[in-house]
Tab-separated table of C-alpha atoms and ligand atoms in Angstrom:
chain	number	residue	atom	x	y	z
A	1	UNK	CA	22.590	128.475	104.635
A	2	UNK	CA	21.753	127.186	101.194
A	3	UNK	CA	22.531	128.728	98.105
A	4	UNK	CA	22.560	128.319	94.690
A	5	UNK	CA	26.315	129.392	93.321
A	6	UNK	CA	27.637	129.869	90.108
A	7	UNK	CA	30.656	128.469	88.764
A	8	UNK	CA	31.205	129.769	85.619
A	9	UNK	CA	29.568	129.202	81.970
A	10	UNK	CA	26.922	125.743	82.118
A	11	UNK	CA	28.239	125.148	86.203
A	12	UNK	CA	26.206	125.538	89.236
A	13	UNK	CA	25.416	123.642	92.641
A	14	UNK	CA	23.261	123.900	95.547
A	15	UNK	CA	26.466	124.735	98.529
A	16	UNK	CA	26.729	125.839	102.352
A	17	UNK	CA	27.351	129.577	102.580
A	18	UNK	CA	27.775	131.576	105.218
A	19	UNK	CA	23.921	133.715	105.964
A	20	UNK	CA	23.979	137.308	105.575
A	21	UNK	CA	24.438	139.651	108.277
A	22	UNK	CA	24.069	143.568	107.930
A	23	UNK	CA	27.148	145.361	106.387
A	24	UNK	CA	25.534	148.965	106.107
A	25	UNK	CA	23.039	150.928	107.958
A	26	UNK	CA	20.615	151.208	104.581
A	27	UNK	CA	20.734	146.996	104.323
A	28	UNK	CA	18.230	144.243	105.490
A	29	UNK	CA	18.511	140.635	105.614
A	30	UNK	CA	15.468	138.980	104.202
A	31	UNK	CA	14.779	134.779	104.272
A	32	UNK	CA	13.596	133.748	101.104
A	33	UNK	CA	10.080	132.451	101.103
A	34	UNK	CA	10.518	131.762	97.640
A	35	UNK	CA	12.285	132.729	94.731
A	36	UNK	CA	12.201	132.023	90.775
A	37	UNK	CA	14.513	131.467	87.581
A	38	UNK	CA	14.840	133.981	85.186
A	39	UNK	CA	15.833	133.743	81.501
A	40	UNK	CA	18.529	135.898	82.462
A	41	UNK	CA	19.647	133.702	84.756
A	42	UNK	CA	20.266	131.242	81.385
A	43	UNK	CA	21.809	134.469	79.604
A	44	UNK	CA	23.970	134.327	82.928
A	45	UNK	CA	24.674	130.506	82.292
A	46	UNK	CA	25.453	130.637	78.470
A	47	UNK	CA	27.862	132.899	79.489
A	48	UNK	CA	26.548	135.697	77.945
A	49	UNK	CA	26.956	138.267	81.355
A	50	UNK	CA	30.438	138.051	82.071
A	51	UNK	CA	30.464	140.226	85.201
A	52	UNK	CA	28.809	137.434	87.110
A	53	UNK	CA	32.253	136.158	88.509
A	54	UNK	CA	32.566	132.585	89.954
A	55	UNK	CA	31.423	131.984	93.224
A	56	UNK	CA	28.225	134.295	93.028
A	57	UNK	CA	24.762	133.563	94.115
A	58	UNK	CA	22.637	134.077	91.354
A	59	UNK	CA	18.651	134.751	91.360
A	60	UNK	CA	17.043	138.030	91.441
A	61	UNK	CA	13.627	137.911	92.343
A	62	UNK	CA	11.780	136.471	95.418
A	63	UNK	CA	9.768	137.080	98.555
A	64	UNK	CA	10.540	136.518	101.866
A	65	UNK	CA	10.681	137.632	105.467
A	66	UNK	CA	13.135	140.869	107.061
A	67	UNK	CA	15.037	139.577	109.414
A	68	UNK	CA	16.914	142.412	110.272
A	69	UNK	CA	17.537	146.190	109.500
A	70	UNK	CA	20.623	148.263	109.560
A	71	UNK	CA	20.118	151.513	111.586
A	72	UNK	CA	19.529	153.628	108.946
A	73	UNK	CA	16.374	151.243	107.374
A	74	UNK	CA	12.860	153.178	108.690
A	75	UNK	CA	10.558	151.708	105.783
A	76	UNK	CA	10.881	148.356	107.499
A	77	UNK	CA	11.011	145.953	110.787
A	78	UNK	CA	11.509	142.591	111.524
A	79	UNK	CA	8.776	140.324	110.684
A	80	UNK	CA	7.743	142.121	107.237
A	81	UNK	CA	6.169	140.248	104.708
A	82	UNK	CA	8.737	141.587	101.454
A	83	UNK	CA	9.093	141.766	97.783
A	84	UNK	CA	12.356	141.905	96.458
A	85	UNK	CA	12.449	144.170	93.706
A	86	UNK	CA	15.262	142.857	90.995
A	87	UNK	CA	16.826	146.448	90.846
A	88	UNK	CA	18.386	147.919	94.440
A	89	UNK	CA	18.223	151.852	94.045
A	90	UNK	CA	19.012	154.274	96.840
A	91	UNK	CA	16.280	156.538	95.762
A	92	UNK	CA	18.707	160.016	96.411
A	93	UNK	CA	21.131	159.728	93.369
A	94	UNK	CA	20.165	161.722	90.468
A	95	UNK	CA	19.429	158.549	88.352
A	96	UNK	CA	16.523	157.674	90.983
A	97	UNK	CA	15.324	161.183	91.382
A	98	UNK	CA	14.575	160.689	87.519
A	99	UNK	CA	12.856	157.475	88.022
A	100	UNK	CA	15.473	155.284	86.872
A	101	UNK	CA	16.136	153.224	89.200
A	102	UNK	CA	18.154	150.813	86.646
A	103	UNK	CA	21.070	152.812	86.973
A	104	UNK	CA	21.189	154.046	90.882
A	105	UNK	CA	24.424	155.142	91.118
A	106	UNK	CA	24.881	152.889	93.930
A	107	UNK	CA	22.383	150.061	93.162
A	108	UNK	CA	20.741	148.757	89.602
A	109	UNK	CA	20.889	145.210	88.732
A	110	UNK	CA	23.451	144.299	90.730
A	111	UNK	CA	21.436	141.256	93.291
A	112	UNK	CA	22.587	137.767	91.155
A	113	UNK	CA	25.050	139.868	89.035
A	114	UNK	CA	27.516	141.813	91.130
A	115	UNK	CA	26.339	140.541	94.704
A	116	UNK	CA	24.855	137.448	96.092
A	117	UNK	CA	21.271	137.033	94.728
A	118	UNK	CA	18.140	135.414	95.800
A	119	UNK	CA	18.499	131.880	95.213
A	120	UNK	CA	18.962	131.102	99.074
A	121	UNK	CA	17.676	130.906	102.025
A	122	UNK	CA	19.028	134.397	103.089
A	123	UNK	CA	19.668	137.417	101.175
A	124	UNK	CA	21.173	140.358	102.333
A	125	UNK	CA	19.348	143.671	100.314
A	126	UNK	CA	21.426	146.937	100.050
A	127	UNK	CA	19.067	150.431	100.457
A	128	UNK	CA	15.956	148.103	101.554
A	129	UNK	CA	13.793	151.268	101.890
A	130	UNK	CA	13.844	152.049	98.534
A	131	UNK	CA	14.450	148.352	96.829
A	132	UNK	CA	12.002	146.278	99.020
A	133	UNK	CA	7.958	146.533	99.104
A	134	UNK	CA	5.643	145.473	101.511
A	135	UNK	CA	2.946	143.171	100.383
A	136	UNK	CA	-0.470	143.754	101.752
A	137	UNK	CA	-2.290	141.429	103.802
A	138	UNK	CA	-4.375	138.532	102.306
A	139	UNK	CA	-2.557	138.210	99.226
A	140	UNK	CA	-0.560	135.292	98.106
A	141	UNK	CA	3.017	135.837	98.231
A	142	UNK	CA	3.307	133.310	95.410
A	143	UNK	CA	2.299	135.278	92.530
A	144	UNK	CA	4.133	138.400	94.022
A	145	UNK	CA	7.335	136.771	93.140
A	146	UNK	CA	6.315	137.860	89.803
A	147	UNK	CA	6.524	141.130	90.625
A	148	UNK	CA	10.069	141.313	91.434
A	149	UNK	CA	11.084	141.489	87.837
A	150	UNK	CA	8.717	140.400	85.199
A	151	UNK	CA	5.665	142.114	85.240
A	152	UNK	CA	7.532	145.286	85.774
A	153	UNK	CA	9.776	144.375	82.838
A	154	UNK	CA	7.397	143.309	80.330
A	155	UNK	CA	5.123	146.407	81.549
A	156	UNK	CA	8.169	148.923	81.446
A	157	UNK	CA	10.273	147.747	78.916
A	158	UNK	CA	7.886	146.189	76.536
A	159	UNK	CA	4.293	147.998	76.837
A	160	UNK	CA	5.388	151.529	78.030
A	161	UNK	CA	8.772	152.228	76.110
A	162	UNK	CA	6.668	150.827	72.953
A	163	UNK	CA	3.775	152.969	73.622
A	164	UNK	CA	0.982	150.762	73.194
A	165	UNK	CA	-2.274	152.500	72.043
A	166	UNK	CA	-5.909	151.520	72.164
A	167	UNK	CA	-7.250	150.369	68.451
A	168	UNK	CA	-3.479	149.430	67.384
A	169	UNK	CA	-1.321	146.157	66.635
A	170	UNK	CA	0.957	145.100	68.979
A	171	UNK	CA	3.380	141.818	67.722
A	172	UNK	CA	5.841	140.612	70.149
A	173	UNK	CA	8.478	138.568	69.519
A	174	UNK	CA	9.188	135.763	72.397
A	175	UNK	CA	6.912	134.451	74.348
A	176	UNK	CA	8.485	133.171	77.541
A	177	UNK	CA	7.606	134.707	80.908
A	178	UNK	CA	8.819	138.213	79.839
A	179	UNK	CA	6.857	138.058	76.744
A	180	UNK	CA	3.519	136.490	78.126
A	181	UNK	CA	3.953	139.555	80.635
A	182	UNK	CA	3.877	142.428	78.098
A	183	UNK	CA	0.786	140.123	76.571
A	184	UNK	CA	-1.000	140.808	79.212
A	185	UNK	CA	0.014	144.340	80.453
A	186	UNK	CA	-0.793	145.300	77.160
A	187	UNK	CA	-4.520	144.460	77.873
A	188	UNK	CA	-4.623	147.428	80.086
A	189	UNK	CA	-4.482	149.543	76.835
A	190	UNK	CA	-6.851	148.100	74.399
A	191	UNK	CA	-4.575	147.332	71.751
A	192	UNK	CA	-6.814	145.664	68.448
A	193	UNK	CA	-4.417	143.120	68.174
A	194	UNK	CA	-2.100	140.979	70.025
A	195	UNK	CA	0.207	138.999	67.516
A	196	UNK	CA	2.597	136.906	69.364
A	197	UNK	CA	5.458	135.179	67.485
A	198	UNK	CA	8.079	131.848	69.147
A	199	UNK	CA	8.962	128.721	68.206
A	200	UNK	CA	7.170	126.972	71.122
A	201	UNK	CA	3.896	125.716	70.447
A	202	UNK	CA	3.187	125.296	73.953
A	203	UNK	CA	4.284	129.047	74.620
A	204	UNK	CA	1.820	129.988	72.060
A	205	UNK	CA	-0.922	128.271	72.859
A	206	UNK	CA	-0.256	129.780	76.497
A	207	UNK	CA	-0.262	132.798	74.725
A	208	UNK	CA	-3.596	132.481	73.082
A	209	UNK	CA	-5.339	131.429	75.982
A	210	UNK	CA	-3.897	134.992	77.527
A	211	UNK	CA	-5.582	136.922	74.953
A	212	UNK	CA	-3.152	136.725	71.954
A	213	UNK	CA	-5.383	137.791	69.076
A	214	UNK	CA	-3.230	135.423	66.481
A	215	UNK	CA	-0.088	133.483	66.896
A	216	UNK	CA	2.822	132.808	64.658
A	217	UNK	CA	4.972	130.235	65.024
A	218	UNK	CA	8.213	131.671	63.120
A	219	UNK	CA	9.948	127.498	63.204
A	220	UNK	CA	7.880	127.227	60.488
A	221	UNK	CA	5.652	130.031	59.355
A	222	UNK	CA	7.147	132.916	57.657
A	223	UNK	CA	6.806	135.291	60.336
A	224	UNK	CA	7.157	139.004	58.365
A	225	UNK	CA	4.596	137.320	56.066
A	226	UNK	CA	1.848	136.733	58.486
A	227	UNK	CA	2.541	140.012	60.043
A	228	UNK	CA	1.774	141.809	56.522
A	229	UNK	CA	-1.358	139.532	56.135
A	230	UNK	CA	-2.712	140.469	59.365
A	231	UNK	CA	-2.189	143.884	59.388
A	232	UNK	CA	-3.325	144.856	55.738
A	233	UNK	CA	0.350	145.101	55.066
A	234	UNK	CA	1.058	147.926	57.694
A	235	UNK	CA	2.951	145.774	59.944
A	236	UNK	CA	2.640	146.558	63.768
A	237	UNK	CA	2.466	149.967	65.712
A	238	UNK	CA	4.192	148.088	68.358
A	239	UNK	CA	6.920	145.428	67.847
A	240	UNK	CA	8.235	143.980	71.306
A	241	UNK	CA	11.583	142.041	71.572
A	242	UNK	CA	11.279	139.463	74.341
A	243	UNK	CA	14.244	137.083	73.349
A	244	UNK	CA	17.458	138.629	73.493
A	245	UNK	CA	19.098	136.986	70.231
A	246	UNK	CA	20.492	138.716	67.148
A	247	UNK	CA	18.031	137.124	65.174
A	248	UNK	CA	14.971	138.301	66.534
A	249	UNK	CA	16.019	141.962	67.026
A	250	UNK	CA	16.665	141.391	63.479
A	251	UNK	CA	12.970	139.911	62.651
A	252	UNK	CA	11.581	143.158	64.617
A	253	UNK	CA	12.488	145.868	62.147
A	254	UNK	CA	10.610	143.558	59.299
A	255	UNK	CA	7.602	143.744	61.701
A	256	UNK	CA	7.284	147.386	62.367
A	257	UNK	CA	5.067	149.846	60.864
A	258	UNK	CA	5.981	153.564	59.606
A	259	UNK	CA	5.545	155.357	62.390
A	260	UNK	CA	5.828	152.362	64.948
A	261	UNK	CA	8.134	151.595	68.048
A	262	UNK	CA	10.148	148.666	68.132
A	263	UNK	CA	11.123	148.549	72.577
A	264	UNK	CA	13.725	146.005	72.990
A	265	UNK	CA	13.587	143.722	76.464
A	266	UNK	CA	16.039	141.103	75.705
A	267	UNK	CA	19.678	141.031	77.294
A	268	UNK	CA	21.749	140.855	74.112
A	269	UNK	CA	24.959	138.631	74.144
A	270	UNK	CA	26.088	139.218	70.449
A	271	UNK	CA	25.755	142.389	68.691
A	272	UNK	CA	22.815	142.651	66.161
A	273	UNK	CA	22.357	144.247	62.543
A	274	UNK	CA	20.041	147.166	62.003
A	275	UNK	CA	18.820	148.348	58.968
A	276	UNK	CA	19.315	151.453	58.348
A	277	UNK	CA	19.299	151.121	54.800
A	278	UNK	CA	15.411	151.052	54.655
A	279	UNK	CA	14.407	151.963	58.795
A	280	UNK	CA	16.325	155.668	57.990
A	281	UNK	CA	12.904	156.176	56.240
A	282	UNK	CA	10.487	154.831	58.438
A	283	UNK	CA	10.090	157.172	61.426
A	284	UNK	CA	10.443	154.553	63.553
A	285	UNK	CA	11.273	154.794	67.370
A	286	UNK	CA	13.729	152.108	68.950
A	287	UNK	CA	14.187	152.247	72.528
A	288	UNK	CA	16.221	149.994	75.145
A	289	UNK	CA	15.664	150.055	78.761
A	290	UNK	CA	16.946	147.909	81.680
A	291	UNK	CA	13.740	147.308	84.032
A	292	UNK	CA	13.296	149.916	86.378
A	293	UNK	CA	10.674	148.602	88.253
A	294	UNK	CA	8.986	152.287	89.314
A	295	UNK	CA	5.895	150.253	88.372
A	296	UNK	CA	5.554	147.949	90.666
A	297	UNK	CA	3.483	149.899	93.243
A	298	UNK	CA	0.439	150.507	90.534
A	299	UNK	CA	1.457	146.550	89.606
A	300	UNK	CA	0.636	145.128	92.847
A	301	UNK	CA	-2.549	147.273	92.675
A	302	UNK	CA	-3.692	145.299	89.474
A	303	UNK	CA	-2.937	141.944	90.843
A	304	UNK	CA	-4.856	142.619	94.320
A	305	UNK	CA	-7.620	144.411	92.163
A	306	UNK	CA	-7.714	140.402	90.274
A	307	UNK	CA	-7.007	142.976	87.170
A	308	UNK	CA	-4.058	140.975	86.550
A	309	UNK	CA	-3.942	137.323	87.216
A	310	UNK	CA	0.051	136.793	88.152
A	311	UNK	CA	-0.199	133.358	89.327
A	312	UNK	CA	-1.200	132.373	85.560
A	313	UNK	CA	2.635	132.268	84.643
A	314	UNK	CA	3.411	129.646	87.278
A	315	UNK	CA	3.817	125.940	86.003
A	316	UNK	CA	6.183	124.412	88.448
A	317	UNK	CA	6.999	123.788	91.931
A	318	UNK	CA	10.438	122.591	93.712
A	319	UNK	CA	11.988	123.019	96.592
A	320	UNK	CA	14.941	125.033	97.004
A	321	UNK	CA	16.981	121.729	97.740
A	322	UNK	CA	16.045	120.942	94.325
A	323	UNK	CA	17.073	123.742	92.592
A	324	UNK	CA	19.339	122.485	90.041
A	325	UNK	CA	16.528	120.554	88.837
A	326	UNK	CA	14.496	123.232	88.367
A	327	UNK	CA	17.185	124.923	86.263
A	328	UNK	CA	17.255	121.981	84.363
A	329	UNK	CA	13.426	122.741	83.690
A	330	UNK	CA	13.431	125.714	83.312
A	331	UNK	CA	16.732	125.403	80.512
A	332	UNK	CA	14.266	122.749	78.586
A	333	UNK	CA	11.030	124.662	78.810
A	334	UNK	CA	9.424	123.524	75.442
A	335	UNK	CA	9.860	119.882	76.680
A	336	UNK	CA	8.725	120.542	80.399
A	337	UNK	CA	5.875	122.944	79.295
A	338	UNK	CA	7.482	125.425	81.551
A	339	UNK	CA	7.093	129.367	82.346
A	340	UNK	CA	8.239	130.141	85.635
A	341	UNK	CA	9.016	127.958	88.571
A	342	UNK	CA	8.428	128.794	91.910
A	343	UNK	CA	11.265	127.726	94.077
A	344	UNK	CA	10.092	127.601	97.992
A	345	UNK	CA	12.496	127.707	100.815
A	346	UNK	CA	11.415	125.023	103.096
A	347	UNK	CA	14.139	124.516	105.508
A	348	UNK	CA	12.494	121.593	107.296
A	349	UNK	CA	13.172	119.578	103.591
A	350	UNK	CA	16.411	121.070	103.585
A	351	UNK	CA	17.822	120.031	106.769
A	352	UNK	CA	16.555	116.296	105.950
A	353	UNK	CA	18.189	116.122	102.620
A	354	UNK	CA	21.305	118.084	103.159
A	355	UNK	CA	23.646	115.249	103.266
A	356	UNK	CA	22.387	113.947	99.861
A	357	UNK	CA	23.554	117.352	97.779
A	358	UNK	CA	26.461	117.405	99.478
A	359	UNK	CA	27.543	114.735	97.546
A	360	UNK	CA	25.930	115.307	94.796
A	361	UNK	CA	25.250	119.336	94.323
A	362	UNK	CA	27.371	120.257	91.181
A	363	UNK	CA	25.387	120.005	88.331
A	364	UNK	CA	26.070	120.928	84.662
A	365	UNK	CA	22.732	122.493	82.815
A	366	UNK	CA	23.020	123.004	79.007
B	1	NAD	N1	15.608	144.449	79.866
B	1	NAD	C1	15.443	143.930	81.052
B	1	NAD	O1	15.461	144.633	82.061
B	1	NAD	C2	15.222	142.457	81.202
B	1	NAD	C3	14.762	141.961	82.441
B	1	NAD	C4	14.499	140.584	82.553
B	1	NAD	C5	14.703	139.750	81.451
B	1	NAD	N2	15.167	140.279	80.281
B	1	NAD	C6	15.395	139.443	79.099
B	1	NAD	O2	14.165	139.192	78.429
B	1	NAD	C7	14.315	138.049	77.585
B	1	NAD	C8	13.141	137.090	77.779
B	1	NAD	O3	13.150	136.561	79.105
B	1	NAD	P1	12.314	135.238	79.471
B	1	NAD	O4	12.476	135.019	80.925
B	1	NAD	O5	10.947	135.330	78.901
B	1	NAD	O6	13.214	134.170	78.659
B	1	NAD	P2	12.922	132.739	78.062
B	1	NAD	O7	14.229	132.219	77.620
B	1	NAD	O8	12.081	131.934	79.004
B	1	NAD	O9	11.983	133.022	76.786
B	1	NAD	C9	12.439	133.365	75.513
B	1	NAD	C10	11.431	132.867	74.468
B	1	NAD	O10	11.976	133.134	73.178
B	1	NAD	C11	11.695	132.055	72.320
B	1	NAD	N3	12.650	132.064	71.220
B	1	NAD	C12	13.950	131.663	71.215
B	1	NAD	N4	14.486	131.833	69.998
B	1	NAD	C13	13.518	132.346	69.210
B	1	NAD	C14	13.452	132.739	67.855
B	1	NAD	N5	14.509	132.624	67.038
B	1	NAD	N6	12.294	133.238	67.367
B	1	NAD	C15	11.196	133.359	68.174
B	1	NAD	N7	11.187	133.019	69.473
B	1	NAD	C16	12.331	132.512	69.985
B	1	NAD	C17	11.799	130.833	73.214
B	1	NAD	O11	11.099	129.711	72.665
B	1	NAD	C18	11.180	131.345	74.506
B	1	NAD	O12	9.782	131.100	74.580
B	1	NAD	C19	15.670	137.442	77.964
B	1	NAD	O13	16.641	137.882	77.008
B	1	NAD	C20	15.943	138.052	79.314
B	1	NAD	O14	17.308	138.079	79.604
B	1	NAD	C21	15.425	141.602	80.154
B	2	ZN	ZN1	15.291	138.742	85.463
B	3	ZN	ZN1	20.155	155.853	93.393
């Protein structure tokens, strides 16, 4: 099969890999339908996740098809329509009894990280009763990609862990994918104000027409300024980090109100100052969370109740022979105008063009 394989920091290319069979009862083997970059996938790139060893198949998110089922696997059959959620989780260890998936004893993060990932045309998916979901009929399995990591991160990481309220002031700094999806998760709440901050106009304007109240671009606007001016000189209830630089976790604890949350989504490379010196004062909460995705059940809801229009958050198309490309894209978003691209496994293309990549597959992206 196809897959997209990392070589270490800024190296990847579109190889021939051996498909996926069944190694324990609890697994499945899914085909991708279609699958999607992530900014973590960049972190991954820059470096910044060293665990990812050389040789791995990276993505995390997708939909697709079962193939097969180990013994054990009673959830599904062959022939299911799937999401893939980003986090496996066996759903018996004492981390899943507690809802946190993230850190399944035997599972987590670990598709694209610690095993072969989702960018391919096969995937194999440890404890698929507990990590897989089925998607109902009717809906389009293009905007459920979304739901592999996303909108349960943004929702869960972002929204919940900063405990959005009706009548408050939410700012959130980044507004890529992750952050556009805590923009509009935090609609379900009623918050009085939406302040998103970047240093993408294009990602802002997105941002506006997703119900940002007001907009701050930080390249050149004084960003803790702004903040004060449109909160009365409160600052926000809720400050959401959706960047994953020192920097911004940095510009957060300007941003936050007495009282107020600051919920941290970005995967951090570097390590990051906090303030102490004034926060010790503030009753402020911080909180951290890798995406659990417990959410994505009530999530799915939303999107087939048209409470939540996914499919906004899709700007490009490629095919999976053309994946490095779409890294490429994705790596230069301000340029391309890009949030996430939908990758589609269409092996008819890839059988055609196979002998082109083979010369040509590795592929630095910057
Ligand atoms: N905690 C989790 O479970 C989890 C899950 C998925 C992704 N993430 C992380 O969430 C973060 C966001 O993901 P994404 O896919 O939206 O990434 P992305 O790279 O597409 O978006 C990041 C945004 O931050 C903006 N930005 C960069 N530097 C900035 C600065 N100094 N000030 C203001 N804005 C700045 C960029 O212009 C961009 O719009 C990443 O760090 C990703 O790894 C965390
Ligand atoms: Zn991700
Ligand atoms: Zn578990």
């Amino acid at each position: 099969m196809k897959a997209l394989v990392y070589h270490g920091p800024g190296k990847i290319a579109l190889e021939e890999r051996p498909t996926p069979s069944i190694e324990k009862a609890t697994d499945a083997v899914i085909r991708i339908t279609k699958t999607t970059i992530c900014g973590t996938d960049l972190h991954i790139l820059k470096g910044d996740v060293p665990e990812v060893t050389e040789g791995r198949i990276l993505g995390h998110e997708g939909v697709g098809v079962v193939v097969s089922t180990g013994s054990a696997v009673t959830n599904f059959k062959k022939g299911d329509h799937v999401i893939i959620s980003c986090i496996t989780s066996c759903g018996k260890c004492r981390y899943c009894k507690q809802g946190m998936y993230s850190h399944c004893t035997d599972g987590g993060w670990i598709l694209g990280h610690v095993i072969d990932g989702t960018q391919a045309q096969y995937v194999r998916i440890p404890h698929a009763d507990n990590s897989l979901y089925h998607i109902p009929e009717g809906l389009d399995e293009e905007a459920l990609v979304l739901l592999s990591d996303i909108l349960p991160t943004g929702f869960e990481c972002g929204v919940l862990n900063g405990q959005v309220q009706p009548g408050e002031i939410v700012a959130i700094v980044g507004s890529g994918p992750i952050g556009l999806a805590s923009l509009l998760t935090a609609q379900f709440y009623s918050p009085a104000k939406i302040i998103m901050i970047d240093i993408d106009a294009n990602r802002l304007d997105v941002a506006s027409k997703f119900g940002a109240t007001d907009t701050i671009n930080s390249s050149y606007e004084n960003a803790v300024e702004r903040v004060k001016e449109l909160t009365e000189g409160f600052g926000a209830n809720t400050v959401i980090e959706a960047v994953g630089v020192p920097q911004t976790f940095e510009l957060c604890q300007f941003l936050v109100a007495p009282g107020g949350r600051i919920a941290n989504i970005g995967v951090h490379g570097a390590k990051a100052d906090l303030h102490l010196e004034t926060l010790w004062a503030h009753n402020i909460t911080i909180t951290t969370r890798l995406v659990d995705t417990v959410t994505t059940p009530m999530l799915l809801k939303t999107i087939a109740a048209k409470k939540l229009k996914a499919e906004q958050l899709i700007t490009h198309h490629f095919s999976l022979n053309n994946i490095p490309n779409a890294y490429n894209t994705f790596s230069k978003a301000a340029e391309q105008r890009a949030l996430k691209v939908i990758i589609t496994n269409d092996e008819k293309i890839t059988h055609e063009v196979e002998h082109v990549n083979r010369k040509t597959s590795l592929v630095g992206v910057d």
